[in-house]
Tab-separated table of C-alpha atoms and ligand atoms in Angstrom:
chain	number	residue	atom	x	y	z
A	1	UNK	CA	-7.080	36.432	-18.063
A	2	UNK	CA	-3.406	37.229	-18.320
A	3	UNK	CA	-1.346	40.239	-17.445
A	4	UNK	CA	2.117	41.615	-17.989
A	5	UNK	CA	3.324	39.290	-15.161
A	6	UNK	CA	3.150	36.562	-17.943
A	7	UNK	CA	2.245	36.958	-21.586
A	8	UNK	CA	-0.530	39.476	-21.460
A	9	UNK	CA	-0.256	43.052	-22.718
A	10	UNK	CA	-2.129	44.932	-19.818
A	11	UNK	CA	-0.742	45.378	-16.338
A	12	UNK	CA	-2.831	44.260	-13.565
A	13	UNK	CA	-3.878	47.844	-12.726
A	14	UNK	CA	-4.871	48.376	-16.474
A	15	UNK	CA	-6.971	45.094	-16.299
A	16	UNK	CA	-8.669	46.316	-13.153
A	17	UNK	CA	-9.591	49.718	-14.799
A	18	UNK	CA	-10.837	48.120	-17.872
A	19	UNK	CA	-12.874	45.529	-15.998
A	20	UNK	CA	-14.353	48.212	-13.819
A	21	UNK	CA	-15.120	50.379	-16.991
A	22	UNK	CA	-17.218	47.662	-18.585
A	23	UNK	CA	-18.928	46.781	-15.227
A	24	UNK	CA	-17.684	43.423	-14.384
A	25	UNK	CA	-18.323	42.213	-10.859
A	26	UNK	CA	-15.415	39.972	-10.378
A	27	UNK	CA	-12.144	38.884	-12.157
A	28	UNK	CA	-9.334	36.343	-11.575
A	29	UNK	CA	-5.817	36.962	-13.238
A	30	UNK	CA	-4.571	33.555	-14.076
A	31	UNK	CA	-1.127	34.014	-15.261
A	32	UNK	CA	0.922	31.211	-16.571
A	33	UNK	CA	2.986	29.694	-13.631
A	34	UNK	CA	3.149	33.014	-11.742
A	35	UNK	CA	0.831	34.553	-9.001
A	36	UNK	CA	2.729	37.910	-9.118
A	37	UNK	CA	0.016	39.598	-11.323
A	38	UNK	CA	-2.702	38.149	-9.362
A	39	UNK	CA	-1.290	39.115	-5.936
A	40	UNK	CA	-0.757	42.760	-7.281
A	41	UNK	CA	-4.420	43.005	-8.176
A	42	UNK	CA	-5.321	41.611	-4.887
A	43	UNK	CA	-3.411	44.405	-3.139
A	44	UNK	CA	-4.668	47.134	-5.388
A	45	UNK	CA	-6.690	49.928	-3.554
A	46	UNK	CA	-8.206	50.753	-6.953
A	47	UNK	CA	-10.134	47.440	-7.246
A	48	UNK	CA	-13.202	48.299	-5.225
A	49	UNK	CA	-16.063	47.450	-6.030
A	50	UNK	CA	-14.713	44.909	-8.240
A	51	UNK	CA	-14.033	41.439	-6.561
A	52	UNK	CA	-10.525	40.059	-7.289
A	53	UNK	CA	-10.284	36.126	-6.911
A	54	UNK	CA	-6.662	34.978	-6.926
A	55	UNK	CA	-5.653	32.882	-9.864
A	56	UNK	CA	-3.029	30.934	-11.672
A	57	UNK	CA	-2.671	28.777	-14.702
A	58	UNK	CA	-0.151	25.933	-14.334
A	59	UNK	CA	1.108	23.968	-17.320
A	60	UNK	CA	1.335	20.333	-16.383
A	61	UNK	CA	3.331	17.531	-17.832
A	62	UNK	CA	1.137	15.563	-20.166
A	63	UNK	CA	1.259	14.469	-23.819
A	64	UNK	CA	0.383	14.433	-26.621
A	65	UNK	CA	-1.748	17.514	-26.078
A	66	UNK	CA	-1.394	20.501	-23.612
A	67	UNK	CA	-2.805	20.274	-20.075
A	68	UNK	CA	-3.395	23.656	-18.198
A	69	UNK	CA	-4.489	23.559	-14.624
A	70	UNK	CA	-6.287	26.604	-13.388
A	71	UNK	CA	-6.354	27.446	-9.751
A	72	UNK	CA	-8.663	29.872	-8.221
A	73	UNK	CA	-8.767	31.457	-4.627
A	74	UNK	CA	-5.335	30.278	-3.398
A	75	UNK	CA	-3.627	32.307	-0.518
A	76	UNK	CA	-1.189	33.946	-2.643
A	77	UNK	CA	1.491	34.018	0.006
A	78	UNK	CA	1.379	30.120	0.545
A	79	UNK	CA	5.150	29.308	0.945
A	80	UNK	CA	5.116	25.841	-0.907
A	81	UNK	CA	3.070	27.307	-3.718
A	82	UNK	CA	5.684	30.251	-4.022
A	83	UNK	CA	8.683	27.799	-3.937
A	84	UNK	CA	7.095	25.438	-6.541
A	85	UNK	CA	6.591	28.401	-8.887
A	86	UNK	CA	10.102	29.607	-8.362
A	87	UNK	CA	11.362	26.208	-9.542
A	88	UNK	CA	9.178	26.351	-12.508
A	89	UNK	CA	10.188	29.832	-13.362
A	90	UNK	CA	14.055	28.791	-13.285
A	91	UNK	CA	13.149	25.853	-15.678
A	92	UNK	CA	11.490	28.231	-17.941
A	93	UNK	CA	14.329	30.632	-17.990
A	94	UNK	CA	16.765	27.896	-18.867
A	95	UNK	CA	14.488	26.721	-21.649
A	96	UNK	CA	14.168	30.302	-23.023
A	97	UNK	CA	17.847	30.466	-23.406
A	98	UNK	CA	18.000	27.255	-25.274
A	99	UNK	CA	15.232	28.261	-27.772
A	100	UNK	CA	17.197	31.349	-28.490
A	101	UNK	CA	20.371	29.513	-29.194
A	102	UNK	CA	18.388	27.161	-31.318
A	103	UNK	CA	17.037	30.110	-33.477
A	104	UNK	CA	20.669	31.640	-33.555
A	105	UNK	CA	21.978	28.324	-34.991
A	106	UNK	CA	19.143	28.690	-37.735
A	107	UNK	CA	20.969	31.812	-38.735
A	108	UNK	CA	18.283	34.023	-37.075
A	109	UNK	CA	19.442	37.386	-35.556
A	110	UNK	CA	17.737	37.354	-32.202
A	111	UNK	CA	19.156	37.573	-28.572
A	112	UNK	CA	17.784	37.465	-24.997
A	113	UNK	CA	17.930	41.153	-24.438
A	114	UNK	CA	15.366	41.991	-27.190
A	115	UNK	CA	12.993	39.142	-25.806
A	116	UNK	CA	13.324	40.405	-22.437
A	117	UNK	CA	12.417	43.986	-23.763
A	118	UNK	CA	9.151	42.975	-25.356
A	119	UNK	CA	8.017	41.018	-22.237
A	120	UNK	CA	7.426	44.218	-20.301
A	121	UNK	CA	9.393	43.051	-17.148
A	122	UNK	CA	7.260	39.907	-16.380
A	123	UNK	CA	8.005	36.273	-16.974
A	124	UNK	CA	9.244	35.549	-20.400
A	125	UNK	CA	7.642	32.869	-22.749
A	126	UNK	CA	7.427	31.656	-26.290
A	127	UNK	CA	4.945	34.358	-27.199
A	128	UNK	CA	7.579	36.917	-26.548
A	129	UNK	CA	10.144	35.214	-28.710
A	130	UNK	CA	7.452	34.875	-31.381
A	131	UNK	CA	7.019	38.648	-31.142
A	132	UNK	CA	10.555	39.497	-31.755
A	133	UNK	CA	10.653	37.218	-34.640
A	134	UNK	CA	7.558	38.978	-36.263
A	135	UNK	CA	9.021	42.383	-35.372
A	136	UNK	CA	12.327	41.407	-37.459
A	137	UNK	CA	10.323	39.871	-40.177
A	138	UNK	CA	11.619	36.359	-39.528
A	139	UNK	CA	7.853	35.268	-39.130
A	140	UNK	CA	4.725	36.789	-40.789
A	141	UNK	CA	2.880	36.908	-37.405
A	142	UNK	CA	2.847	35.199	-34.050
A	143	UNK	CA	0.790	32.025	-35.170
A	144	UNK	CA	3.106	31.463	-38.191
A	145	UNK	CA	6.250	31.629	-35.769
A	146	UNK	CA	4.641	29.087	-33.533
A	147	UNK	CA	3.541	26.794	-36.676
A	148	UNK	CA	7.035	26.859	-38.161
A	149	UNK	CA	9.348	27.179	-35.308
A	150	UNK	CA	8.110	27.353	-31.679
A	151	UNK	CA	5.187	24.889	-31.509
A	152	UNK	CA	5.570	21.510	-29.484
A	153	UNK	CA	7.728	19.298	-31.501
A	154	UNK	CA	8.811	22.277	-33.831
A	155	UNK	CA	12.350	22.725	-34.785
A	156	UNK	CA	13.109	25.327	-32.064
A	157	UNK	CA	10.834	23.913	-29.412
A	158	UNK	CA	12.745	22.959	-26.133
A	159	UNK	CA	10.761	21.203	-23.459
A	160	UNK	CA	10.755	22.738	-19.887
A	161	UNK	CA	10.272	21.436	-16.445
A	162	UNK	CA	6.618	20.831	-15.642
A	163	UNK	CA	4.713	19.588	-12.708
A	164	UNK	CA	2.746	16.293	-12.977
A	165	UNK	CA	-0.810	17.170	-13.085
A	166	UNK	CA	-1.406	15.699	-9.623
A	167	UNK	CA	1.336	17.683	-8.050
A	168	UNK	CA	-0.009	20.864	-9.646
A	169	UNK	CA	-3.412	20.256	-8.383
A	170	UNK	CA	-2.236	19.200	-4.807
A	171	UNK	CA	-0.095	22.612	-4.788
A	172	UNK	CA	-3.282	24.555	-5.573
A	173	UNK	CA	-5.217	22.563	-2.860
A	174	UNK	CA	-2.781	22.897	-0.299
A	175	UNK	CA	-2.790	26.646	-0.764
A	176	UNK	CA	-6.488	26.615	-0.032
A	177	UNK	CA	-7.503	27.017	-3.711
A	178	UNK	CA	-9.625	25.202	-6.289
A	179	UNK	CA	-8.046	23.239	-9.325
A	180	UNK	CA	-9.779	23.358	-12.572
A	181	UNK	CA	-8.928	21.712	-15.980
A	182	UNK	CA	-8.603	24.715	-18.387
A	183	UNK	CA	-9.778	24.540	-22.121
A	184	UNK	CA	-10.018	20.639	-22.273
A	185	UNK	CA	-9.755	20.443	-26.078
A	186	UNK	CA	-6.130	21.221	-25.860
A	187	UNK	CA	-5.741	17.820	-24.519
A	188	UNK	CA	-6.332	16.546	-28.161
A	189	UNK	CA	-8.233	13.389	-26.700
A	190	UNK	CA	-9.730	11.296	-29.429
A	191	UNK	CA	-13.332	11.267	-28.276
A	192	UNK	CA	-15.501	11.858	-25.390
A	193	UNK	CA	-14.887	8.600	-23.710
A	194	UNK	CA	-11.026	9.441	-23.667
A	195	UNK	CA	-11.595	12.613	-22.209
A	196	UNK	CA	-13.888	11.301	-19.584
A	197	UNK	CA	-11.238	8.808	-18.531
A	198	UNK	CA	-8.711	11.651	-18.250
A	199	UNK	CA	-11.295	13.580	-16.047
A	200	UNK	CA	-12.054	10.548	-13.877
A	201	UNK	CA	-8.251	10.134	-13.208
A	202	UNK	CA	-7.790	13.897	-12.546
A	203	UNK	CA	-10.754	14.029	-10.076
A	204	UNK	CA	-9.215	11.129	-8.142
A	205	UNK	CA	-5.976	13.303	-7.946
A	206	UNK	CA	-7.933	16.374	-6.688
A	207	UNK	CA	-9.515	18.058	-9.614
A	208	UNK	CA	-12.625	19.995	-8.585
A	209	UNK	CA	-13.731	21.699	-11.783
A	210	UNK	CA	-13.796	22.067	-15.741
A	211	UNK	CA	-13.407	25.273	-17.817
A	212	UNK	CA	-16.713	24.791	-19.568
A	213	UNK	CA	-17.131	28.381	-20.927
A	214	UNK	CA	-14.300	29.583	-23.276
A	215	UNK	CA	-14.166	31.576	-26.416
A	216	UNK	CA	-13.154	28.710	-28.768
A	217	UNK	CA	-15.504	26.150	-27.258
A	218	UNK	CA	-18.725	26.693	-29.410
A	219	UNK	CA	-22.049	25.057	-28.537
A	220	UNK	CA	-21.080	21.422	-29.152
A	221	UNK	CA	-18.063	21.467	-26.817
A	222	UNK	CA	-19.632	23.498	-24.258
A	223	UNK	CA	-22.490	21.055	-24.082
A	224	UNK	CA	-20.291	18.052	-23.809
A	225	UNK	CA	-18.191	19.680	-21.080
A	226	UNK	CA	-21.262	20.656	-19.097
A	227	UNK	CA	-22.615	17.204	-19.588
A	228	UNK	CA	-19.175	15.577	-18.304
A	229	UNK	CA	-18.999	18.090	-15.384
A	230	UNK	CA	-22.358	17.187	-14.292
A	231	UNK	CA	-21.939	13.632	-14.567
A	232	UNK	CA	-18.699	13.685	-12.291
A	233	UNK	CA	-19.686	16.371	-9.963
A	234	UNK	CA	-17.286	18.829	-11.140
A	235	UNK	CA	-17.570	22.570	-10.803
A	236	UNK	CA	-17.920	24.413	-14.171
A	237	UNK	CA	-16.110	27.658	-14.683
A	238	UNK	CA	-15.548	30.167	-17.466
A	239	UNK	CA	-12.622	32.078	-18.811
A	240	UNK	CA	-11.804	34.474	-21.637
A	241	UNK	CA	-8.267	33.710	-21.646
A	242	UNK	CA	-7.778	37.404	-22.453
A	243	UNK	CA	-4.233	38.518	-23.388
A	244	UNK	CA	-4.707	42.063	-24.513
A	245	UNK	CA	-2.949	42.866	-27.763
A	246	UNK	CA	-1.121	39.724	-27.651
A	247	UNK	CA	-4.306	37.725	-28.385
A	248	UNK	CA	-6.163	39.876	-30.829
A	249	UNK	CA	-9.901	39.386	-31.072
A	250	UNK	CA	-10.358	38.289	-27.473
A	251	UNK	CA	-11.744	41.100	-25.356
A	252	UNK	CA	-11.589	41.461	-21.567
A	253	UNK	CA	-14.836	40.003	-19.924
A	254	UNK	CA	-16.609	39.200	-23.127
A	255	UNK	CA	-14.015	37.031	-25.210
A	256	UNK	CA	-15.116	37.357	-28.965
A	257	UNK	CA	-17.841	39.574	-27.941
A	258	UNK	CA	-20.647	37.172	-26.873
A	259	UNK	CA	-19.424	35.610	-23.544
A	260	UNK	CA	-21.079	36.501	-20.319
A	261	UNK	CA	-19.844	34.239	-17.578
A	262	UNK	CA	-22.368	34.223	-14.664
A	263	UNK	CA	-21.370	35.149	-11.067
A	264	UNK	CA	-23.167	32.171	-9.711
A	265	UNK	CA	-20.224	30.045	-10.940
A	266	UNK	CA	-18.073	31.881	-8.448
A	267	UNK	CA	-20.672	31.218	-5.807
A	268	UNK	CA	-20.221	27.517	-6.576
A	269	UNK	CA	-16.437	27.814	-6.281
A	270	UNK	CA	-16.652	29.488	-2.939
A	271	UNK	CA	-19.242	26.909	-1.709
A	272	UNK	CA	-16.965	24.085	-2.614
A	273	UNK	CA	-14.133	25.857	-0.762
A	274	UNK	CA	-16.182	26.024	2.283
B	301	AMP	P1	5.262	28.957	-22.919
B	301	AMP	O1	4.502	29.143	-21.603
B	301	AMP	O2	6.461	29.931	-23.078
B	301	AMP	O3	5.735	27.661	-23.380
B	301	AMP	O4	4.205	29.641	-24.123
B	301	AMP	C1	3.004	29.053	-24.160
B	301	AMP	C2	2.009	30.146	-24.661
B	301	AMP	O5	2.243	30.342	-26.000
B	301	AMP	C3	0.584	29.712	-24.567
B	301	AMP	O6	-0.018	30.079	-23.355
B	301	AMP	C4	-0.096	30.531	-25.633
B	301	AMP	O7	-0.393	31.762	-25.242
B	301	AMP	C5	1.017	30.489	-26.634
B	301	AMP	N1	0.809	29.631	-27.771
B	301	AMP	C6	1.127	28.184	-27.633
B	301	AMP	N2	0.863	27.484	-28.754
B	301	AMP	C7	0.607	28.605	-29.846
B	301	AMP	C8	0.326	28.557	-31.052
B	301	AMP	N3	0.284	27.389	-31.717
B	301	AMP	N4	0.067	29.726	-31.736
B	301	AMP	C9	0.097	30.873	-30.909
B	301	AMP	N5	0.338	30.930	-29.649
B	301	AMP	C10	0.545	29.768	-29.061
B	302	ZN	ZN1	-4.211	27.838	-20.994
């Protein structure tokens, strides 16, 4: 799940409150390229009896698809993790300015201040830029803003500094965490054999798990990822990718309503760390 520290709409304390209200046993805030929201949740005196696992989601350098590496249970104050995230955030800030410049060149009336206002004080990303475009009537909705302008390869797309997958995983491992490949379908591999090849390479570079359970996986993908995880001795994890109002239809803890991610997956993560 994502908090206001990245592109979610609930603060870490609002997430904790909601998670307790619906009776979850454990959560992990896995913000994009920042551990601030997760660290805040870990420090929260309000969390008990909810178990908080530290988390992160790092965007790795990969094409043609999108590769996100999740990290669970890192030490949130690990110095090399913090430094690397600072570098990524710097690259992101520079890229945001370039995207806004491009949009201005297309004649759209948008400035950095407006984008920073909708971000809720956390890290700024393309979803916040999209929100401003929608608010100004320059796009019908967030998806349309991405499809027409902001998506990878789109006219207002500007790439940003990303870590190679191996470096992202090593960073998580050195901070005591467990690296997991998020929502494997976004890699856009052609078939199961190609995905399997990617997994084998990632495993050699430190990968420990695969996000098998995810709102958009459906039965077929879920079965495929379970099969691949089993075959290659990788942990299975689950995530809702909850973003609050920023991602309508996906609810905290239950995704589109039918997800129940079992606690035993966390026990397996802990065993693997030990
Ligand atoms: P950024 O980290 O600033 O590059 O923005 C990436 C985020 O934008 C992703 O984590 C998604 O939440 C969102 N996003 C990416 N592609 C799309 C899309 N095609 N439609 C809607 N949201 C998207
Ligand atoms: Zn992701």
